Coordinates of C-alpha atoms and ligand atoms in Angstrom, one line a residue:
X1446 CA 101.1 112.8 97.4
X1447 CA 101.8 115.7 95.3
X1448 CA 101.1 118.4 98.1
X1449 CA 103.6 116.3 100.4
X1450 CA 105.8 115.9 98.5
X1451 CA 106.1 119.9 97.5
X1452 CA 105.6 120.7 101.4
X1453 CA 108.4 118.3 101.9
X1454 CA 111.2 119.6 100.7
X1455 CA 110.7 123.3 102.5
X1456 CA 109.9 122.0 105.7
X1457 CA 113.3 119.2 105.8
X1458 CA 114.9 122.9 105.8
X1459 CA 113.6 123.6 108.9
X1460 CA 116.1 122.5 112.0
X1461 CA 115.0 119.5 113.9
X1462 CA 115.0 121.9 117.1
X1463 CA 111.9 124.1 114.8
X1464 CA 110.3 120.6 113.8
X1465 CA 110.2 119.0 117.4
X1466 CA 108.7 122.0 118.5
X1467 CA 105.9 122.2 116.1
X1468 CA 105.2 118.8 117.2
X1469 CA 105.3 120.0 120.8
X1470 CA 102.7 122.4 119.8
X1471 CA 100.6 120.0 118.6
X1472 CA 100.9 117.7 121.6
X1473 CA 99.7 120.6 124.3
X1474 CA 96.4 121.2 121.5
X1475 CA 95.8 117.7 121.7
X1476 CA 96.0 117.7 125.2
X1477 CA 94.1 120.9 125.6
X1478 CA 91.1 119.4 123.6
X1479 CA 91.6 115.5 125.3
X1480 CA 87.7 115.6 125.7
X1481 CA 86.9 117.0 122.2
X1482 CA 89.0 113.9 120.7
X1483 CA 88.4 111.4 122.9
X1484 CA 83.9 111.8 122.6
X1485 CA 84.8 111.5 118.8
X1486 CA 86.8 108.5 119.2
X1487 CA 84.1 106.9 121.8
X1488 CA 81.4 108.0 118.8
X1489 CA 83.1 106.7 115.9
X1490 CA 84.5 103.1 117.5
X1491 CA 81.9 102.9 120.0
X1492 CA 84.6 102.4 123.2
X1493 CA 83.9 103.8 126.9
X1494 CA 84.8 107.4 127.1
X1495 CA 87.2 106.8 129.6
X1496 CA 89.2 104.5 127.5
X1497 CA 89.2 107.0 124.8
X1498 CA 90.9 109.5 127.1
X1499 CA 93.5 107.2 128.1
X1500 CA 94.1 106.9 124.6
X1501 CA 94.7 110.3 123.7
X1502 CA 96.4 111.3 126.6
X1503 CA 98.8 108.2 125.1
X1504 CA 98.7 109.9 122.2
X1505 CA 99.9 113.5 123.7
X1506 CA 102.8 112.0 125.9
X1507 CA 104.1 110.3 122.1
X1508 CA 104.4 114.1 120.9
X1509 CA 105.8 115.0 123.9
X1510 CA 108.8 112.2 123.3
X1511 CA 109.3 112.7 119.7
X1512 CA 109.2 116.9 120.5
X1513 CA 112.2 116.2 122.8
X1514 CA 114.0 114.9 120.1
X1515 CA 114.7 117.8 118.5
X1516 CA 117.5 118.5 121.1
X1517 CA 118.5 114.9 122.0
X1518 CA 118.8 113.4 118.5
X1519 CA 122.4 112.5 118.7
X1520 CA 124.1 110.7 115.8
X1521 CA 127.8 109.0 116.0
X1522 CA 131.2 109.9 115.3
X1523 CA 133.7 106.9 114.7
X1524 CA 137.2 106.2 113.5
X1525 CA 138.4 105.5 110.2
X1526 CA 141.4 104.0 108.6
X1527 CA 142.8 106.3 106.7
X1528 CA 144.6 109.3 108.6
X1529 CA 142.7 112.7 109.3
X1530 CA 139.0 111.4 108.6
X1531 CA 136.4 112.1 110.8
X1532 CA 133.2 109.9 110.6
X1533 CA 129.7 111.4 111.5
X1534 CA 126.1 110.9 110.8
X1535 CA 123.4 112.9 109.6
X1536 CA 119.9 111.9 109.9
X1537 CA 118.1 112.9 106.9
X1538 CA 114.2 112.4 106.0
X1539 CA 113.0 109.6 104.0
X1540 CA 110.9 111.7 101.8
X1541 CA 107.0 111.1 101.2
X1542 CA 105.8 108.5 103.9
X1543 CA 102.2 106.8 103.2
X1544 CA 101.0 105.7 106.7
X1545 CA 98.0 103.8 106.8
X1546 CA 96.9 102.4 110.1
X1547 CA 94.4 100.1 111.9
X1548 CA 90.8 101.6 113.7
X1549 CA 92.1 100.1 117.4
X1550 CA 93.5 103.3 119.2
X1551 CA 92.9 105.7 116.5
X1552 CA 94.6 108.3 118.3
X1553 CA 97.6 106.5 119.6
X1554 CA 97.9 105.0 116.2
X1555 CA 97.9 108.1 114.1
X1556 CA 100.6 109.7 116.7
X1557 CA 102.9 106.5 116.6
X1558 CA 103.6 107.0 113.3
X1559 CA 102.4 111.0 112.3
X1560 CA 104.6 112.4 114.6
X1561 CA 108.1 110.8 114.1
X1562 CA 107.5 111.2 110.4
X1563 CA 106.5 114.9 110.8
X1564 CA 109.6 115.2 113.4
X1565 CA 111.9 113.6 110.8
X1566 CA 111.3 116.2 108.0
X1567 CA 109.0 114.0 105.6
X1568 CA 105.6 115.0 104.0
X1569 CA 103.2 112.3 104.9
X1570 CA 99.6 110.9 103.7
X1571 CA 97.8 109.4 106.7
X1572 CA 94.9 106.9 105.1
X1573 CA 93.4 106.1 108.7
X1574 CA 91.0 103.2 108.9
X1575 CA 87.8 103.6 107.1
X1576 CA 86.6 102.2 110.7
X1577 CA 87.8 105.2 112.3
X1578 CA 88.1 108.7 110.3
X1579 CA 86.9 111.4 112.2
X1580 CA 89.4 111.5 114.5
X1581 CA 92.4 111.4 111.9
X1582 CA 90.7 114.0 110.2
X1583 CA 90.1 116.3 113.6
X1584 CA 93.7 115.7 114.5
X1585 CA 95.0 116.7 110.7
X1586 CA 92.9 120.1 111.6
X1587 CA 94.1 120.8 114.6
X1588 CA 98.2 120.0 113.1
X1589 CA 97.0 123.2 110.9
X1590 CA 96.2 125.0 113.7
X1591 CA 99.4 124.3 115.8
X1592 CA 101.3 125.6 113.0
X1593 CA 102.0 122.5 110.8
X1594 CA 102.1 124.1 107.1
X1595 CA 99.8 123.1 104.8
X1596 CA 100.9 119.6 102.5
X1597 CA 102.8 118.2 105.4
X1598 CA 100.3 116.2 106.9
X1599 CA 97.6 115.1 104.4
X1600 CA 94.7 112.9 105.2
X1601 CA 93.0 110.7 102.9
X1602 CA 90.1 109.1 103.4
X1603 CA 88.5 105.8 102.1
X1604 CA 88.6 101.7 101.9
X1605 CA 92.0 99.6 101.8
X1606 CA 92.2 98.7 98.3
X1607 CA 91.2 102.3 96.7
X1608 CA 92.6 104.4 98.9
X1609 CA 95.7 102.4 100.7
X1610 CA 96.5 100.6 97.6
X1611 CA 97.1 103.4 95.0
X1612 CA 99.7 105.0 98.1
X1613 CA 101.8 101.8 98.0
X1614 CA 101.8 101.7 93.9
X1615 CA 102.9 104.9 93.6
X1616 CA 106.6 106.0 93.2
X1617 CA 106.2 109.5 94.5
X1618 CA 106.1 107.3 98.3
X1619 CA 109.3 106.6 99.6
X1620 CA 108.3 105.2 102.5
X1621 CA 105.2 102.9 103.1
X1622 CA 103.9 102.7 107.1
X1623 CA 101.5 100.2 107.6
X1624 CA 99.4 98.9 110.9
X1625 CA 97.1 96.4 110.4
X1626 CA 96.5 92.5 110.2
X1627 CA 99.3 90.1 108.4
X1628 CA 97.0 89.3 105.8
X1629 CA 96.8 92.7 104.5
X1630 CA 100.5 93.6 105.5
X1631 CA 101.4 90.5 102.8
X1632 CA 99.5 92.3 100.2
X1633 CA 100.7 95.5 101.2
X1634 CA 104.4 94.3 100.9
X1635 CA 104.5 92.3 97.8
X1636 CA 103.0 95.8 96.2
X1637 CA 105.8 98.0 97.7
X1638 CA 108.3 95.1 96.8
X1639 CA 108.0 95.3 93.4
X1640 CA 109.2 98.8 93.4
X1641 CA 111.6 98.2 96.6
X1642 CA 109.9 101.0 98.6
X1643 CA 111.0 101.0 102.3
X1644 CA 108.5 99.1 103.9
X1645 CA 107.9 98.9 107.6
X1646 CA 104.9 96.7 108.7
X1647 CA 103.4 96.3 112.4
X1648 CA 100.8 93.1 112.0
X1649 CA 99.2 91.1 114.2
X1650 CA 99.9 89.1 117.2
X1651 CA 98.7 85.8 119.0
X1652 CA 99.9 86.5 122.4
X1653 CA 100.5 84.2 125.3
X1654 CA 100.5 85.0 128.9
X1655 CA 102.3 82.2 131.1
X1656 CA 101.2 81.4 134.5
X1657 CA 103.8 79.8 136.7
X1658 CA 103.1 77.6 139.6
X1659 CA 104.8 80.1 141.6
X1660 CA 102.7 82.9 140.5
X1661 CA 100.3 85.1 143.0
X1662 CA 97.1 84.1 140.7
X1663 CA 94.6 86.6 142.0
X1664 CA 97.3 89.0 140.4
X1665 CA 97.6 87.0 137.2
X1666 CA 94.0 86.9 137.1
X1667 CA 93.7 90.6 137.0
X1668 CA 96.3 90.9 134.4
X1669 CA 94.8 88.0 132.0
X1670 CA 91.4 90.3 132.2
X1671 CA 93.3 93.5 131.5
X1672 CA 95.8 92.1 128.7
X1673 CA 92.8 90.2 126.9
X1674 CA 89.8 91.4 127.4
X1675 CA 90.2 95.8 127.5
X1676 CA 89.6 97.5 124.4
X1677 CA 86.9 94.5 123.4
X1678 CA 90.3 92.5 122.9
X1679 CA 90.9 94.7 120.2
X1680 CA 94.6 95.0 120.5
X1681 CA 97.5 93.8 119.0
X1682 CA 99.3 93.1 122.0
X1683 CA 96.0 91.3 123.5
X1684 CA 96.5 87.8 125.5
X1685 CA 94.8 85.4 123.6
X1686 CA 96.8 82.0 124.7
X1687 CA 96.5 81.6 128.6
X1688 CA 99.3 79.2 129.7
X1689 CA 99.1 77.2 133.1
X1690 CA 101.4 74.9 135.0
X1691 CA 99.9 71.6 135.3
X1692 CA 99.9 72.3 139.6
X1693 CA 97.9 75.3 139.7
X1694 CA 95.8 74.9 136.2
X1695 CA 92.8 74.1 137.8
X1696 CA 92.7 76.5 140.6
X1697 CA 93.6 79.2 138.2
X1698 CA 91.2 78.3 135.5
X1699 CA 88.7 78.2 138.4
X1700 CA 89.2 82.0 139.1
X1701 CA 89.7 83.1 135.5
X1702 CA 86.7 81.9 134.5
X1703 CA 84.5 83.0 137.3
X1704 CA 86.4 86.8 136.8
X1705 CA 85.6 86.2 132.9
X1706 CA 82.1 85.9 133.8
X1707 CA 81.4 88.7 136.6
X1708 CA 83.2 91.0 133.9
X1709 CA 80.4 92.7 132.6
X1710 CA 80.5 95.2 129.5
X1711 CA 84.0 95.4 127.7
X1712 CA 82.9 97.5 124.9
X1713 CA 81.6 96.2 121.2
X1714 CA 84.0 95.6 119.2
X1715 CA 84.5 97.4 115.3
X1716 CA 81.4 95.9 113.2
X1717 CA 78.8 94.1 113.0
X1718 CA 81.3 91.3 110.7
X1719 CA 83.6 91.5 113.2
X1720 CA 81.3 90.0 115.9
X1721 CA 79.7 87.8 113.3
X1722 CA 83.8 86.5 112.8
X1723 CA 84.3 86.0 116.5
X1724 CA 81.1 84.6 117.2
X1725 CA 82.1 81.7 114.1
X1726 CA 85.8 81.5 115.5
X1727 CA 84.1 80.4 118.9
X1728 CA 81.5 78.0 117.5
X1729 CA 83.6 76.0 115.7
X1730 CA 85.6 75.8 118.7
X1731 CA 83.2 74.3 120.2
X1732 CA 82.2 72.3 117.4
X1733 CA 85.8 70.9 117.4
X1734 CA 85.5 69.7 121.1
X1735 CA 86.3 72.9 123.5
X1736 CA 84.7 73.7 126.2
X1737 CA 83.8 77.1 126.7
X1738 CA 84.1 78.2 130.4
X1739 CA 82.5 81.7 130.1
X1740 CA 81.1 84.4 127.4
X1741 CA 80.6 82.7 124.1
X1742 CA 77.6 84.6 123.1
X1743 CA 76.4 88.0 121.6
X1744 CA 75.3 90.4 124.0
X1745 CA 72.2 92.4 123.9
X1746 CA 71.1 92.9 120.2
X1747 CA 71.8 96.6 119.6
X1748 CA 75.7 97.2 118.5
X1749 CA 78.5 94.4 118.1
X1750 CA 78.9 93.3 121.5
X1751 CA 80.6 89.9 122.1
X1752 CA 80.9 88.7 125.8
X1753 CA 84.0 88.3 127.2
X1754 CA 85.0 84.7 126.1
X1755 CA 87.0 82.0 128.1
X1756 CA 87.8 78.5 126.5
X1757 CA 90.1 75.1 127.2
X1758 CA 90.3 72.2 125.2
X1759 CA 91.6 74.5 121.9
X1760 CA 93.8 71.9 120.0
X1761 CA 97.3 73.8 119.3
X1762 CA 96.9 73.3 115.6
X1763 CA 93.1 74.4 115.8
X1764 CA 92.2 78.1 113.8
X1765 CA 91.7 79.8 117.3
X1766 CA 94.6 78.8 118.8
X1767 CA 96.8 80.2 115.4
X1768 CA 94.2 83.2 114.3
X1769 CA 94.2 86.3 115.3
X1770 CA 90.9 86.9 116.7
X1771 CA 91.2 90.2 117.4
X1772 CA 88.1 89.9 119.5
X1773 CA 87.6 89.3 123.6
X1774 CA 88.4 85.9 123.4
X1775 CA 91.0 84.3 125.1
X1776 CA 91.8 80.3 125.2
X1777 CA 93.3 77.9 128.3
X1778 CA 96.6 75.5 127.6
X1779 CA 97.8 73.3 130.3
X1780 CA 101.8 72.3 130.2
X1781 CA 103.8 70.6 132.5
X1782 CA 106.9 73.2 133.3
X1783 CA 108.9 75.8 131.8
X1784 CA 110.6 73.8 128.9
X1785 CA 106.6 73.4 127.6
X1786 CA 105.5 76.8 128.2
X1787 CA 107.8 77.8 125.9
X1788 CA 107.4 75.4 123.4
X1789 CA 103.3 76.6 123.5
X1790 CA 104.2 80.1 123.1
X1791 CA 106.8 79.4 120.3
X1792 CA 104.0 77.4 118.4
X1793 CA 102.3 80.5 116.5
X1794 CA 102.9 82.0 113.4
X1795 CA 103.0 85.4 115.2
X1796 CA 106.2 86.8 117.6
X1797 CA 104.4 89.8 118.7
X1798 CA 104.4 90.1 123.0
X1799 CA 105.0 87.6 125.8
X1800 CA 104.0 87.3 129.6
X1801 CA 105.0 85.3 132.7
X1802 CA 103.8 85.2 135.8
X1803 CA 106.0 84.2 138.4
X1804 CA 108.1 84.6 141.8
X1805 CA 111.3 83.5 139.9
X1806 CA 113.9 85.9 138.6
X1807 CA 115.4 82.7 137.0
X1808 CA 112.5 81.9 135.1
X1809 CA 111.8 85.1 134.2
X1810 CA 114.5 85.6 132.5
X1811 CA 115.0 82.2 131.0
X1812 CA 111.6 82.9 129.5
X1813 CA 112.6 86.0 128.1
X1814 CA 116.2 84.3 126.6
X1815 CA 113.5 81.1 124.8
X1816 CA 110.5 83.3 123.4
X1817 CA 110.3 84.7 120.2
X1818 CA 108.9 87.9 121.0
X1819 CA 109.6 91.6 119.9
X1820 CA 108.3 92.8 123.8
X1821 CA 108.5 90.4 126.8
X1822 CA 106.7 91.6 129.8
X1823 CA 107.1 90.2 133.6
X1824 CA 104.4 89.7 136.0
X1825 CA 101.8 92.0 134.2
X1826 CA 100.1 92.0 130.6
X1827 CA 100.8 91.4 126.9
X1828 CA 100.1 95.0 126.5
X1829 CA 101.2 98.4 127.9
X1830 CA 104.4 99.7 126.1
X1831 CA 104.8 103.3 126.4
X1832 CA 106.0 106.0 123.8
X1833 CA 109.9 106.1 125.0
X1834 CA 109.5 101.6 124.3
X1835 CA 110.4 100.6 120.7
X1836 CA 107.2 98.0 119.8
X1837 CA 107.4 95.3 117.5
X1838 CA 107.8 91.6 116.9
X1839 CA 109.5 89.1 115.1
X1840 CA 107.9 86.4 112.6
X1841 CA 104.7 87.0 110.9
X1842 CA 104.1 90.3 113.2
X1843 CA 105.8 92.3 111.5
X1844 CA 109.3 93.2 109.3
X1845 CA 111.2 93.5 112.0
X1846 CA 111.3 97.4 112.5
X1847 CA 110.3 99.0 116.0
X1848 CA 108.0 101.8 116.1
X1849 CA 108.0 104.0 119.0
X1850 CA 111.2 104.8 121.5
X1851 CA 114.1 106.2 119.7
X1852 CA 114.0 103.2 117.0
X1853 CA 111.2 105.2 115.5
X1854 CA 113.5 107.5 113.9
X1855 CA 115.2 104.7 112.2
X1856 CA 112.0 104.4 110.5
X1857 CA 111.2 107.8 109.1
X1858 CA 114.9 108.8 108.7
X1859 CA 117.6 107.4 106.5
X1860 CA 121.2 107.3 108.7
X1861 CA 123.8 109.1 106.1
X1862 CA 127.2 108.6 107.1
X1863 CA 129.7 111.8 106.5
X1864 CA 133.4 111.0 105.4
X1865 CA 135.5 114.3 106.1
X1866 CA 139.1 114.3 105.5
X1867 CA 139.8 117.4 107.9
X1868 CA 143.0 118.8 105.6
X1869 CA 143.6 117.4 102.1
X1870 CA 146.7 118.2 102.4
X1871 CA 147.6 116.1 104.7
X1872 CA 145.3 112.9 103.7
Ligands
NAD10 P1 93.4 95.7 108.3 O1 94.6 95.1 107.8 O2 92.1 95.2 107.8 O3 93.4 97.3 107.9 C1 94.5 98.2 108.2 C2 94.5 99.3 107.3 O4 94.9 98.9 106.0 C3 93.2 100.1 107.1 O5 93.5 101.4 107.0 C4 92.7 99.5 105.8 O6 91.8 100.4 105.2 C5 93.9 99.3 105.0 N1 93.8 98.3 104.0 C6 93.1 97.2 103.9 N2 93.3 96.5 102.8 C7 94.2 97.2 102.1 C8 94.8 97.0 100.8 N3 94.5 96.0 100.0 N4 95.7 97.9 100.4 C9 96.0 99.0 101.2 N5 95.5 99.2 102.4 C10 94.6 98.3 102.8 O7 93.5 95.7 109.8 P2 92.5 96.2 110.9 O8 91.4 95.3 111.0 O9 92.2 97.7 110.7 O10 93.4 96.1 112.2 C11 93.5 95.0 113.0 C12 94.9 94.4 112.8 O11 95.9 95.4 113.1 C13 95.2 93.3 113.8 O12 95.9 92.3 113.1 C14 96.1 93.9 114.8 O13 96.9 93.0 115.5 C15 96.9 94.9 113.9 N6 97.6 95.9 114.7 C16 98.9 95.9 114.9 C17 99.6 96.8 115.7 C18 101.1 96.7 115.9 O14 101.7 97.7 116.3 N7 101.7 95.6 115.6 C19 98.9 97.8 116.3 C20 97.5 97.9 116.1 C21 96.8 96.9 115.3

C-alpha cells in the first residue's frame, strides 16, 4: 500500500494520452504471450485450454478499450448562473485502489478492474483469488515489462480475511474494488463503511433465462447450455433459473434435458468443497421433492468434476432456487405468460442479468421495462458483455456501480467540477 501509494502520486503526473498507452503496451504483451497465460490459467483453475484463450484474448481487447481512452476521455462543459463562468470537468484519480477479485476468469477479472485503475492514474494492490494466483502474478510481471513503473501495480497474495481484509481496514486505500459472492461483499462493505471508503462491489447473480412460447427452442436450447453450463457454471452472469411458457414447457424441457445429458465434459469446477457444495445443493433438492432430469452426480473421481445438472420441481422459496450455486446447475420453472415470467425472475434476492427468448419485439422489450436487472439480453445468454458494455446489477448483486464500458472510469476516477470566472473584472 505504501509502494502504491508513493508510485501514485508521480505517475497521476503523467497525461492520460502517456497512461493509456502504457496500457496499450501491456495489452499487445498480453496478446503476444495469449498461450503463455492462458496454459497457466488452464493449470491453476483446471479449465479447457481453449476457454482459457478466449479469456485472455477478453482480457487484451479490455486494454485495448481502456488504452483508447487516453484520447477520447471527454469531460463536460455547462452553463452557469452567474455571468462569465465557464463550467468544466476534470477527471482526477481516486488515489490507492485495493482490488480483490474472484478465481472465475482470472484474466478477464484482473483486466476489468487493473486497467481502468492503472489508466485513471491510481496506485493499485490487486489481492487476486487465492484460487487463482499465478496468473495475477504473471500478468503484474509482464505490466513491469511493458513499462508500468514499479509501485503502480502491486500484487498480494494470500486468503480473504489476512490478505483482503487488512486492504479494506486500512486508511491508506481510497478506493476498495471487490468481485466476489454477496456474502463476502457484506463483510467487505460494512469494513470499508466504517471508514466511508469508496466502495464498489460486483456480487453474485441468480440469473433467469425466459423461454417464450414464440421462441425457436432448438436455439434457446443452445443458449441455456452456453449461458449455464460453460465455465463449469462458474459465472456470475450464468443461467441458473430456466423459465418456460406453460405451451411449449414440455417440449422444451424435453430437449434441454436430453442436450443436458449428451453434454459431456464442462470442466471441474474450483475445489474439491465447491463440488462437495453443489453436489449437497442438488441432494437436498431432491430430498425436497425435485426431480432431477439430467447430471446430478460427480463425475469420474480424480478432480472436482460435477455433471452438467438439470432440475424441475425447485419450489421458488427452496435454497436452489435463491442461492447462488455457482456450479453447472441450472433449474426448470413453468409459468403461464409474460405477466408470470416476470414475477419468477423478479423473485430473487439477486438483479444481476436477464434473458428472453422470443419472436416478439413487444415482449422483448416489455421484459426488459419489468425486470430488475443491471444487463438484459434478447434471444441469447445471461452472459457475454463485452469490454466497451458497462456490467452490473441492481439488488443484492452489487452497489450499483458498472464496471467496464466508459462507466468504468466513474469508478477509479473522481469527476471534479472547475468553476472559472473568465475576467474578474467583469464577474
Ligand atoms: P469470494 O467472495 O469467496 O472471494 C472473492 C475474493 O474475496 C477472493 O479474492 C477472496 O480471497 C476474497 N475474500 C474472501 N473473504 C474475504 C474477507 N473476509 N475479506 C477480504 N477479502 C475476502 O468469491 P469467489 O468464490 O472467489 O467468487 C465467486 C463469486 O464471485 C460469485 O458470487 C460470483 O457471482 C461473483 N462474481 C461476480 C462478478 C460480477 O462482475 N458481478 C464477476 C465474477 C464473479
Amino acid at each position: 500500500m505504501a509502494a502504491a501509494r508513493e508510485a501514485q502520486a508521480e505517475w497521476a503526473e503523467r497525461t492520460p494520452v502517456e497512461r493509456g498507452n502504457v496500457v496499450r503496451a501491456i495489452a499487445e504483451l498480453l496478446r503476444e504471450r495469449r498461450e503463455v497465460a492462458s496454459e497457466l490459467v488452464s493449470e491453476e483453475t483446471g479449465k479447457p485450454l481453449a476457454l482459457a484463450l478466449g479469456e485472455t484474448d477478453a482480457a487484451v481487447e479490455m486494454g485495448f478499450f481502456v488504452a483508447g481512452e487516453g484520447r477520447r476521455s471527454y469531460g463536460r462543459t455547462t452553463t452557469a448562473s452567474m455571468p462569465h463562468r465557464t463550467v468544466l470537468t476534470l477527471r482526477r484519480p481516486v488515489g490507492v485502489a485495493a482490488l480483490l477479485i474472484s478465481f472465475n476468469t482470472p484474466l478477464p477479472n484482473v483486466a476489468w478492474k487493473a486497467f481502468p485503475s492503472i489508466f485513471c492514474g491510481n496506485g493499485s494492490v490487486l489481492k487476486p483469488s487465492e484460487h487463482a494466483p499465478a496468473s495475477a502474478w504473471w500478468l503484474g510481471r509482464l505490466c513491469l515489462e511493458a513499462g508500468l513503473p514499479p509501485g503502480v501495480l502491486n500484487v498480494l497474495q494470500g486468503l480473504g480475511p489476512e490478505a483482503g481484509m487488512p486492504l479494506v481496514d486500512d486508511p491508506l486505500v481510497d478506493l476498495v474494488s471487490f468481485t466476489g459472492s454477496a456474502t463476502t461483499g457484506r463483510v467487505i462493505a460494512e469494513a470499508a463503511g466504517r471508514r466511508l471508503a469508496k466502495t464498489v462491489l460486483e456480487l453474485g447473480g441468480k440469473n433467469a433465462l425466459v423461454v417464450c412460447d414464440d421462441a425457436d427452442l432448438d436455439r434457446a436450447v443452445e443458449w441455456v447450455l452456453a449461458a449455464a453450463f460453460s465455465n463449469a457454471g462458474q459465472r456470475c452472469a450464468a443461467a441458473s433459473r430456466i423459465v418456460v411458457m406453460d405451451a411449449v414447457y414440455d417440449d422444451f424441457r424435453g430437449r434441454l434435458a436430453h442436450a443436458t445429458g449428451a453434454l459431456g465434459d464442462v470442466g471441474p469446477v474450483i475445489s474439491e468443497a465447491a463440488m462437495d457444495r453443489i453436489l449437497a445443493a442438488i441432494e437436498a433438492a431432491r430430498a425436497g421433492g425435485a426431480t432431477v432430469l439430467a447430471g446430478g452426480t460427480r463425475v469420474g473421481d480424480r478432480g472436482w468434476y460435477v455433471a452438467p445438472t438439470l432440475v424441475e420441481g425447485v419450489a421458488p422459496d427452496a435454497p436452489l432456487s435463491c442461492d447462488e450455486l455457482f456450479g453447472p446447475v441450472a433449474a426448470l420453472y413453468r409459468v403461464t405468460g409474460l405477466d408470470d415470467a416476470v414475477a419468477v425472475v423478479n423473485d430473487s434476492p439477486y438483479g444481476l442479468t436477464a434473458a428472453i427468448h422470443t419472436a416478439s419485439i413487444h415482449r422483448a422489450m416489455r421484459f426488459a421495462e419489468c425486470v430488475a436487472a443491471g444487463v438484459v439480453v434478447v434471444n441469447a445468454g445471461t452472459h457475454g458483455s463485452e469490454p466497451h458494455m458497462g456490467f452490473g446489477g441492481v439488488k443484492q448483486s452489487g452497489t450499483g456501480w458498472k464496471e467496464a464500458g466508459l462507466e468504468s472510469l466513474d469508478v477509479y476516477s473522481e469527476t471534479q467540477y472547475v468553476n472559472l470566472v473568465v475576467d474578474p473584472a467583469l464577474a
